[in-house]
mmCIF file of C-alpha atoms in Angstrom:
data_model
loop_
_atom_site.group_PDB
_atom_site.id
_atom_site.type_symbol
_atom_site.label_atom_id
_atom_site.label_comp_id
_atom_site.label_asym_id
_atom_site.label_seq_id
_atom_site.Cartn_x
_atom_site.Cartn_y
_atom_site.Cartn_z
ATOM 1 C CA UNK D 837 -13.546 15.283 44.099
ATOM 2 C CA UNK D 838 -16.424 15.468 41.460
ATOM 3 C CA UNK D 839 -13.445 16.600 39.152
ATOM 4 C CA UNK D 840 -11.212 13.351 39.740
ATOM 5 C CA UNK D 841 -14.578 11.280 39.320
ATOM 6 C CA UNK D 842 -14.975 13.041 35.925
ATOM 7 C CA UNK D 843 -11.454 11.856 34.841
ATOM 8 C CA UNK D 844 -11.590 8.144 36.278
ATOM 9 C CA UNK D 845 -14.839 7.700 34.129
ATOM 10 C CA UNK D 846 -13.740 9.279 31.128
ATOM 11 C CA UNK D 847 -10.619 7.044 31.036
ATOM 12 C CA UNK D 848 -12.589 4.079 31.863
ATOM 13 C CA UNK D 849 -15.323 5.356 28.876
ATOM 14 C CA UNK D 850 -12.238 5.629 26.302
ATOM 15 C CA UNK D 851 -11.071 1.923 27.316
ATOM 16 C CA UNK D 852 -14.393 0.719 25.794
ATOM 17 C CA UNK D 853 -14.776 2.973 22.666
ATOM 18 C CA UNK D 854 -16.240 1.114 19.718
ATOM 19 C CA UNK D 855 -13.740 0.443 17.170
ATOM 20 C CA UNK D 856 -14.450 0.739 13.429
ATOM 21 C CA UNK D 857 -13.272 -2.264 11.317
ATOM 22 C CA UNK D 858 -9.569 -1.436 10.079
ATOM 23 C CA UNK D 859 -9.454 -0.849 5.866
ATOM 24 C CA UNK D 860 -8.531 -3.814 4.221
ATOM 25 C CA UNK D 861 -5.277 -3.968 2.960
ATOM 26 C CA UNK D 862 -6.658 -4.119 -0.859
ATOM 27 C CA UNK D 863 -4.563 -2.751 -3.466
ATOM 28 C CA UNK D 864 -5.224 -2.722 -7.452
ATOM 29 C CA UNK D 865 -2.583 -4.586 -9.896
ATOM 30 C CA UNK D 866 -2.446 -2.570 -13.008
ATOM 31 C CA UNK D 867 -4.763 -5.344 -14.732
ATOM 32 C CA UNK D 868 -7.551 -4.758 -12.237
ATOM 33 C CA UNK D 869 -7.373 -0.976 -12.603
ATOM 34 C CA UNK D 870 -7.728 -1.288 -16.074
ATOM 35 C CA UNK D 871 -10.384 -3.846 -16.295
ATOM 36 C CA UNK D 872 -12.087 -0.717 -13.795
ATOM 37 C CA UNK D 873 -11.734 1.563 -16.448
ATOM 38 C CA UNK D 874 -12.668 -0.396 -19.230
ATOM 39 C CA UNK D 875 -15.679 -1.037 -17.393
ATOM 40 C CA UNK D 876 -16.524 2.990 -16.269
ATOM 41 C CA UNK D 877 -15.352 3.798 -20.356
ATOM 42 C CA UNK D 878 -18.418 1.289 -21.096
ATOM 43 C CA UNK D 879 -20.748 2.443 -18.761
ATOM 44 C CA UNK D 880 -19.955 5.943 -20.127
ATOM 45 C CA UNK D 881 -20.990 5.127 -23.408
ATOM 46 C CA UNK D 882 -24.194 3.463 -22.286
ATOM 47 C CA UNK D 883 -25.303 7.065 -20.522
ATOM 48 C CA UNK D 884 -24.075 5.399 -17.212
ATOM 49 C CA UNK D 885 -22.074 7.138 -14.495
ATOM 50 C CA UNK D 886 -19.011 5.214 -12.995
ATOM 51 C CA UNK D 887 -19.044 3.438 -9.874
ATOM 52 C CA UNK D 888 -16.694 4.093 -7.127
ATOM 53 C CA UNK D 889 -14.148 1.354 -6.302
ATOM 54 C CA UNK D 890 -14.698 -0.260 -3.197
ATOM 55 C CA UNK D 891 -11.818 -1.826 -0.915
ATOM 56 C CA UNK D 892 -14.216 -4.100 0.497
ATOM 57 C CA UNK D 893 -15.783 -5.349 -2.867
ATOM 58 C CA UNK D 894 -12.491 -5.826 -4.339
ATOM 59 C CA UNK D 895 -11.244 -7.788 -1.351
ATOM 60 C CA UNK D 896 -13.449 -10.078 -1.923
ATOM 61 C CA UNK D 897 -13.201 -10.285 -5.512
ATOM 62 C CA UNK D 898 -9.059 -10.998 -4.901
ATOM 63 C CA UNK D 899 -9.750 -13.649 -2.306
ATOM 64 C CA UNK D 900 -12.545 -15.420 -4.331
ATOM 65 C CA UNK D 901 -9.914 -15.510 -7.793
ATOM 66 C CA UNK D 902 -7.488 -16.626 -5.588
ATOM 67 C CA UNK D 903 -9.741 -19.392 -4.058
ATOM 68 C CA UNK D 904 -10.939 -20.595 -7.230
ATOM 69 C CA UNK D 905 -7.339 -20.666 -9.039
ATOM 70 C CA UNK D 906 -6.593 -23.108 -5.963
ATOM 71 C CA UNK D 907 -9.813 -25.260 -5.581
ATOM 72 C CA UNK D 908 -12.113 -25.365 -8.235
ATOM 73 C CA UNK D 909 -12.526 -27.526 -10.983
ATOM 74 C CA UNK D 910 -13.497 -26.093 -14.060
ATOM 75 C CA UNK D 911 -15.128 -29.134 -15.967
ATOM 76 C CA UNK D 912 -18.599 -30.202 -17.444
ATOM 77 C CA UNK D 913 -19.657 -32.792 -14.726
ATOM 78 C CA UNK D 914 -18.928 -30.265 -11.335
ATOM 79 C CA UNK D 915 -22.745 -29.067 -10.284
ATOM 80 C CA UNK D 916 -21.025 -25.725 -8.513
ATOM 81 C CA UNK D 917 -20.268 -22.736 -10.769
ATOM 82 C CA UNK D 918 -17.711 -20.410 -10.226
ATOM 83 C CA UNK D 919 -19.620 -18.613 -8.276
ATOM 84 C CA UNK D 920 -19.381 -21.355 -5.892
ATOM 85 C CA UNK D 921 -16.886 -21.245 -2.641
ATOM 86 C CA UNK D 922 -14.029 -23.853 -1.444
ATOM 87 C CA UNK D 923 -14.256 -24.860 2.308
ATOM 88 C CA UNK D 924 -10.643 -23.979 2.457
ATOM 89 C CA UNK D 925 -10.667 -20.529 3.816
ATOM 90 C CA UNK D 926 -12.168 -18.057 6.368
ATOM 91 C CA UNK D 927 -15.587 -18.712 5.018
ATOM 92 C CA UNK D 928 -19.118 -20.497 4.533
ATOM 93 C CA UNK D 929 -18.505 -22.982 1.586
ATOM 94 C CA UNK D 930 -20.944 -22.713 -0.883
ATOM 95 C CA UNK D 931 -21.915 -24.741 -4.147
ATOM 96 C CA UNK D 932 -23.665 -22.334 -6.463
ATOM 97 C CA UNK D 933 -25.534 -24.161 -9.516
ATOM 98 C CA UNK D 934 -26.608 -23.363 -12.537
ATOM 99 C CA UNK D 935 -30.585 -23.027 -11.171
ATOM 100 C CA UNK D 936 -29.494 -19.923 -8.823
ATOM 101 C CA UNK D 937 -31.320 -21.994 -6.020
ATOM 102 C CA UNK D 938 -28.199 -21.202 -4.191
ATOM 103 C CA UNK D 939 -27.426 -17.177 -4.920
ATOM 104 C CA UNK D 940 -27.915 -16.015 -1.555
ATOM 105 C CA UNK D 941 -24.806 -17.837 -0.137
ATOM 106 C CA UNK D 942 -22.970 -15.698 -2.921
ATOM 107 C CA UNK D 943 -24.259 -12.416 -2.617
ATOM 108 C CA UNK D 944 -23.875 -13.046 1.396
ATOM 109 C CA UNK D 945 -20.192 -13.034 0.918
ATOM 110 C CA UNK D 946 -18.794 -9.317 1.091
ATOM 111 C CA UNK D 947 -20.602 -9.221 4.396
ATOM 112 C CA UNK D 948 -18.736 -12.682 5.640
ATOM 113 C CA UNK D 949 -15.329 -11.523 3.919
ATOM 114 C CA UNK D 950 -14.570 -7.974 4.447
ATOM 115 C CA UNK D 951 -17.908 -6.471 6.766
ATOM 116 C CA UNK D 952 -19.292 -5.071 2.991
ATOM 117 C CA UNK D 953 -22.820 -3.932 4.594
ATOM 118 C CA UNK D 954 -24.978 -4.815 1.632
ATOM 119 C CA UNK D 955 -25.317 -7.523 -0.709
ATOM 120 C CA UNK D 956 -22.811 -8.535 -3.448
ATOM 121 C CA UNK D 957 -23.205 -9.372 -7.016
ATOM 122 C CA UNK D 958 -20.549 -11.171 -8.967
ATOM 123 C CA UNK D 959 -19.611 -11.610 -12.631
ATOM 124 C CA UNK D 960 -16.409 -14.275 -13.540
ATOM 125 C CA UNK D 961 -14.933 -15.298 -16.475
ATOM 126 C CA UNK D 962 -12.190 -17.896 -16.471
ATOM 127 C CA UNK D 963 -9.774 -18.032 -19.300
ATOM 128 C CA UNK D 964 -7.158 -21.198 -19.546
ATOM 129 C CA UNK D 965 -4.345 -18.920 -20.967
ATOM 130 C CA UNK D 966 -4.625 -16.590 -17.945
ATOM 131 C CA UNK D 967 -7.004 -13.375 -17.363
ATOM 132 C CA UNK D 968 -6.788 -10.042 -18.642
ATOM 133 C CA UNK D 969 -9.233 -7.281 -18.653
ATOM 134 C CA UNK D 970 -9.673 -6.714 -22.355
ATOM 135 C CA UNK D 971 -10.638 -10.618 -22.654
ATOM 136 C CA UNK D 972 -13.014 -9.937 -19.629
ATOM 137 C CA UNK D 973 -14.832 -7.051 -20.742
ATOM 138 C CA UNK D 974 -15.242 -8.052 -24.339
ATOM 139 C CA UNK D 975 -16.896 -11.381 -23.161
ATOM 140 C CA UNK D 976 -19.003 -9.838 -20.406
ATOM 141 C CA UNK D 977 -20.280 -7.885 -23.249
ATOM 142 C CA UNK D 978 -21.813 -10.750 -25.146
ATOM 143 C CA UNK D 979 -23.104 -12.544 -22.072
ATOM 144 C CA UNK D 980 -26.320 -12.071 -21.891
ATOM 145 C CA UNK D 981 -26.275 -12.867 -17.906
ATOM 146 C CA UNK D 982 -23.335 -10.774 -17.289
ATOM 147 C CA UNK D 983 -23.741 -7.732 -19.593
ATOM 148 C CA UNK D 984 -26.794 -6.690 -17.482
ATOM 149 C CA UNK D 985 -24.724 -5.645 -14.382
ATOM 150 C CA UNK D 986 -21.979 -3.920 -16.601
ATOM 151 C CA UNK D 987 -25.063 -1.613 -18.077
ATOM 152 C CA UNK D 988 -28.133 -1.358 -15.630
ATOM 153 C CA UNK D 989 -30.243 -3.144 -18.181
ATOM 154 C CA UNK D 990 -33.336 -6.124 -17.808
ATOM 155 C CA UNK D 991 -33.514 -6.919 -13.978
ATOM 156 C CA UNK D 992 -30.695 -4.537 -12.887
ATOM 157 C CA UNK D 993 -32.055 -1.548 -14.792
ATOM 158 C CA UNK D 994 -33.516 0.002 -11.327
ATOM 159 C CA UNK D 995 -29.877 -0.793 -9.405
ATOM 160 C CA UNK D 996 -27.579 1.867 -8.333
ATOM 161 C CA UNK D 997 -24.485 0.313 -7.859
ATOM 162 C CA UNK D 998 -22.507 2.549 -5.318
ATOM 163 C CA UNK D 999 -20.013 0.188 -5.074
ATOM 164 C CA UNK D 1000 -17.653 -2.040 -7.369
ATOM 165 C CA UNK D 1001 -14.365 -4.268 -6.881
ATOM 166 C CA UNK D 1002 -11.954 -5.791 -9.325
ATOM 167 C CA UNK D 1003 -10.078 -9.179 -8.606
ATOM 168 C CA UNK D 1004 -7.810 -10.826 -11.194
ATOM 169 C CA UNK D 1005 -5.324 -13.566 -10.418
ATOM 170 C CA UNK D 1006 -4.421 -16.197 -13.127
ATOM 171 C CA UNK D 1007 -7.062 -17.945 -14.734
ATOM 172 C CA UNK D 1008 -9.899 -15.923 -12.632
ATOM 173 C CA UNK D 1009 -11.185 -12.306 -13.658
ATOM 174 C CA UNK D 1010 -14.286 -10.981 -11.223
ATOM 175 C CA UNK D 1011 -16.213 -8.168 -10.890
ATOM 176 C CA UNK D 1012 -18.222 -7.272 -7.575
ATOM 177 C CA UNK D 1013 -21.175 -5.061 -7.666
ATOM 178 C CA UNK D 1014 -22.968 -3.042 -4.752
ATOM 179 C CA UNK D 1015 -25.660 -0.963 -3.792
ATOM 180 C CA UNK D 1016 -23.742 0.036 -0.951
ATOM 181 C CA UNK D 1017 -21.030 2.741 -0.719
ATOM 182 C CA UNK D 1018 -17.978 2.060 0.672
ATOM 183 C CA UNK D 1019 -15.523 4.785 2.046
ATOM 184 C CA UNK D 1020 -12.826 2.603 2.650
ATOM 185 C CA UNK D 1021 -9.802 3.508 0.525
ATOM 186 C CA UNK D 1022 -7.628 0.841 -2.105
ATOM 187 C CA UNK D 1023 -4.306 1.570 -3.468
ATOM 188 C CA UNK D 1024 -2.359 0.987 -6.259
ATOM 189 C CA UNK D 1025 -0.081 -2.166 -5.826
ATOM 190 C CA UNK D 1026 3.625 -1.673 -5.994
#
């Protein structure tokens, strides 16, 4: 009897398991993966190890390109950056200006996108004739706001990022970084 009791509650017990979030589906064009080495080649030089890519990170880098290819306006007279978020998606919209007074609905994102435990930390460039990594890194470099991520330097130069994703998609290049790791795994797209 205490045998069949055993067996009845461990099936129950196995119906109610706690189930880890599935991997996103994230996969690397060729343009993303090099923008991710260009990036770990320029860290190297800088004395810097390389990040991991994170399927998390760069699921929300590929969603937020692709939102802002669709929905925002890239002139002088909108108050929201492209940091900022549409409402037309599976998120909290968010205007980010220029002032920073609104970061925290950015770096909030990875958690509200793809279950990214920590904090996120973007850098975008927008180019009319289409992204490319060597156009991204090369003006990233001379950004004084954006260099700074790419090489632990001025208020990042205590930061270990454990964690970095890659998202370009026509216009849109963006870089994620964390101080969380992530084990999930990306692929290589077809």
């Amino acid at each position: 009897m205490k045998i069949m009791i055993w067996v009845v509650l461990l099936a129950l017990l196995q119906g109610f398991t706690v189930k880890s979030t599935p991997a996103p589906d994230v996969c690397l064009s060729a343009e993303e993966l090099k923008l991710y080495h260009l990036i770990m080649k320029y860290r190297k030089s800088n004395g810097l190890k390389p990040i991991p890519l994170s399927a998390k990170l760069t699921q929300v880098a590929q969603v937020h390109a692709r939102d802002l290819a669709a929905h925002y306006n890239f002139d002088q007279s909108n108050s929201c950056n492209p940091h900022s978020w549409s409402d037309q998606g599976n998120w909290t919209a968010c205007c980010y200006t220029n002032d920073h007074k609104q970061a925290k609905c950015m770096w909030d994102k990875p958690r509200e996108i793809s279950g990214y435990t920590g904090n996120g930390f973007e850098i975008a460039y927008y180019s009319s004739s289409g992204a490319n990594a060597q156009e991204g890194i090369d003006g990233w470099k001379l950004s004084p706001g954006h260099n700074p991520l790419l090489i632990n330097s001025g208020m990042w130069s205590t930061v270990t990022w454990k964690a970095i994703g890659i998202g370009i998609y026509k216009e849109y290049g963006l870089v994620w970084f964390g101080e969380e790791a992530d084990d999930q795994q990306w692929n290589q797209c077809p």
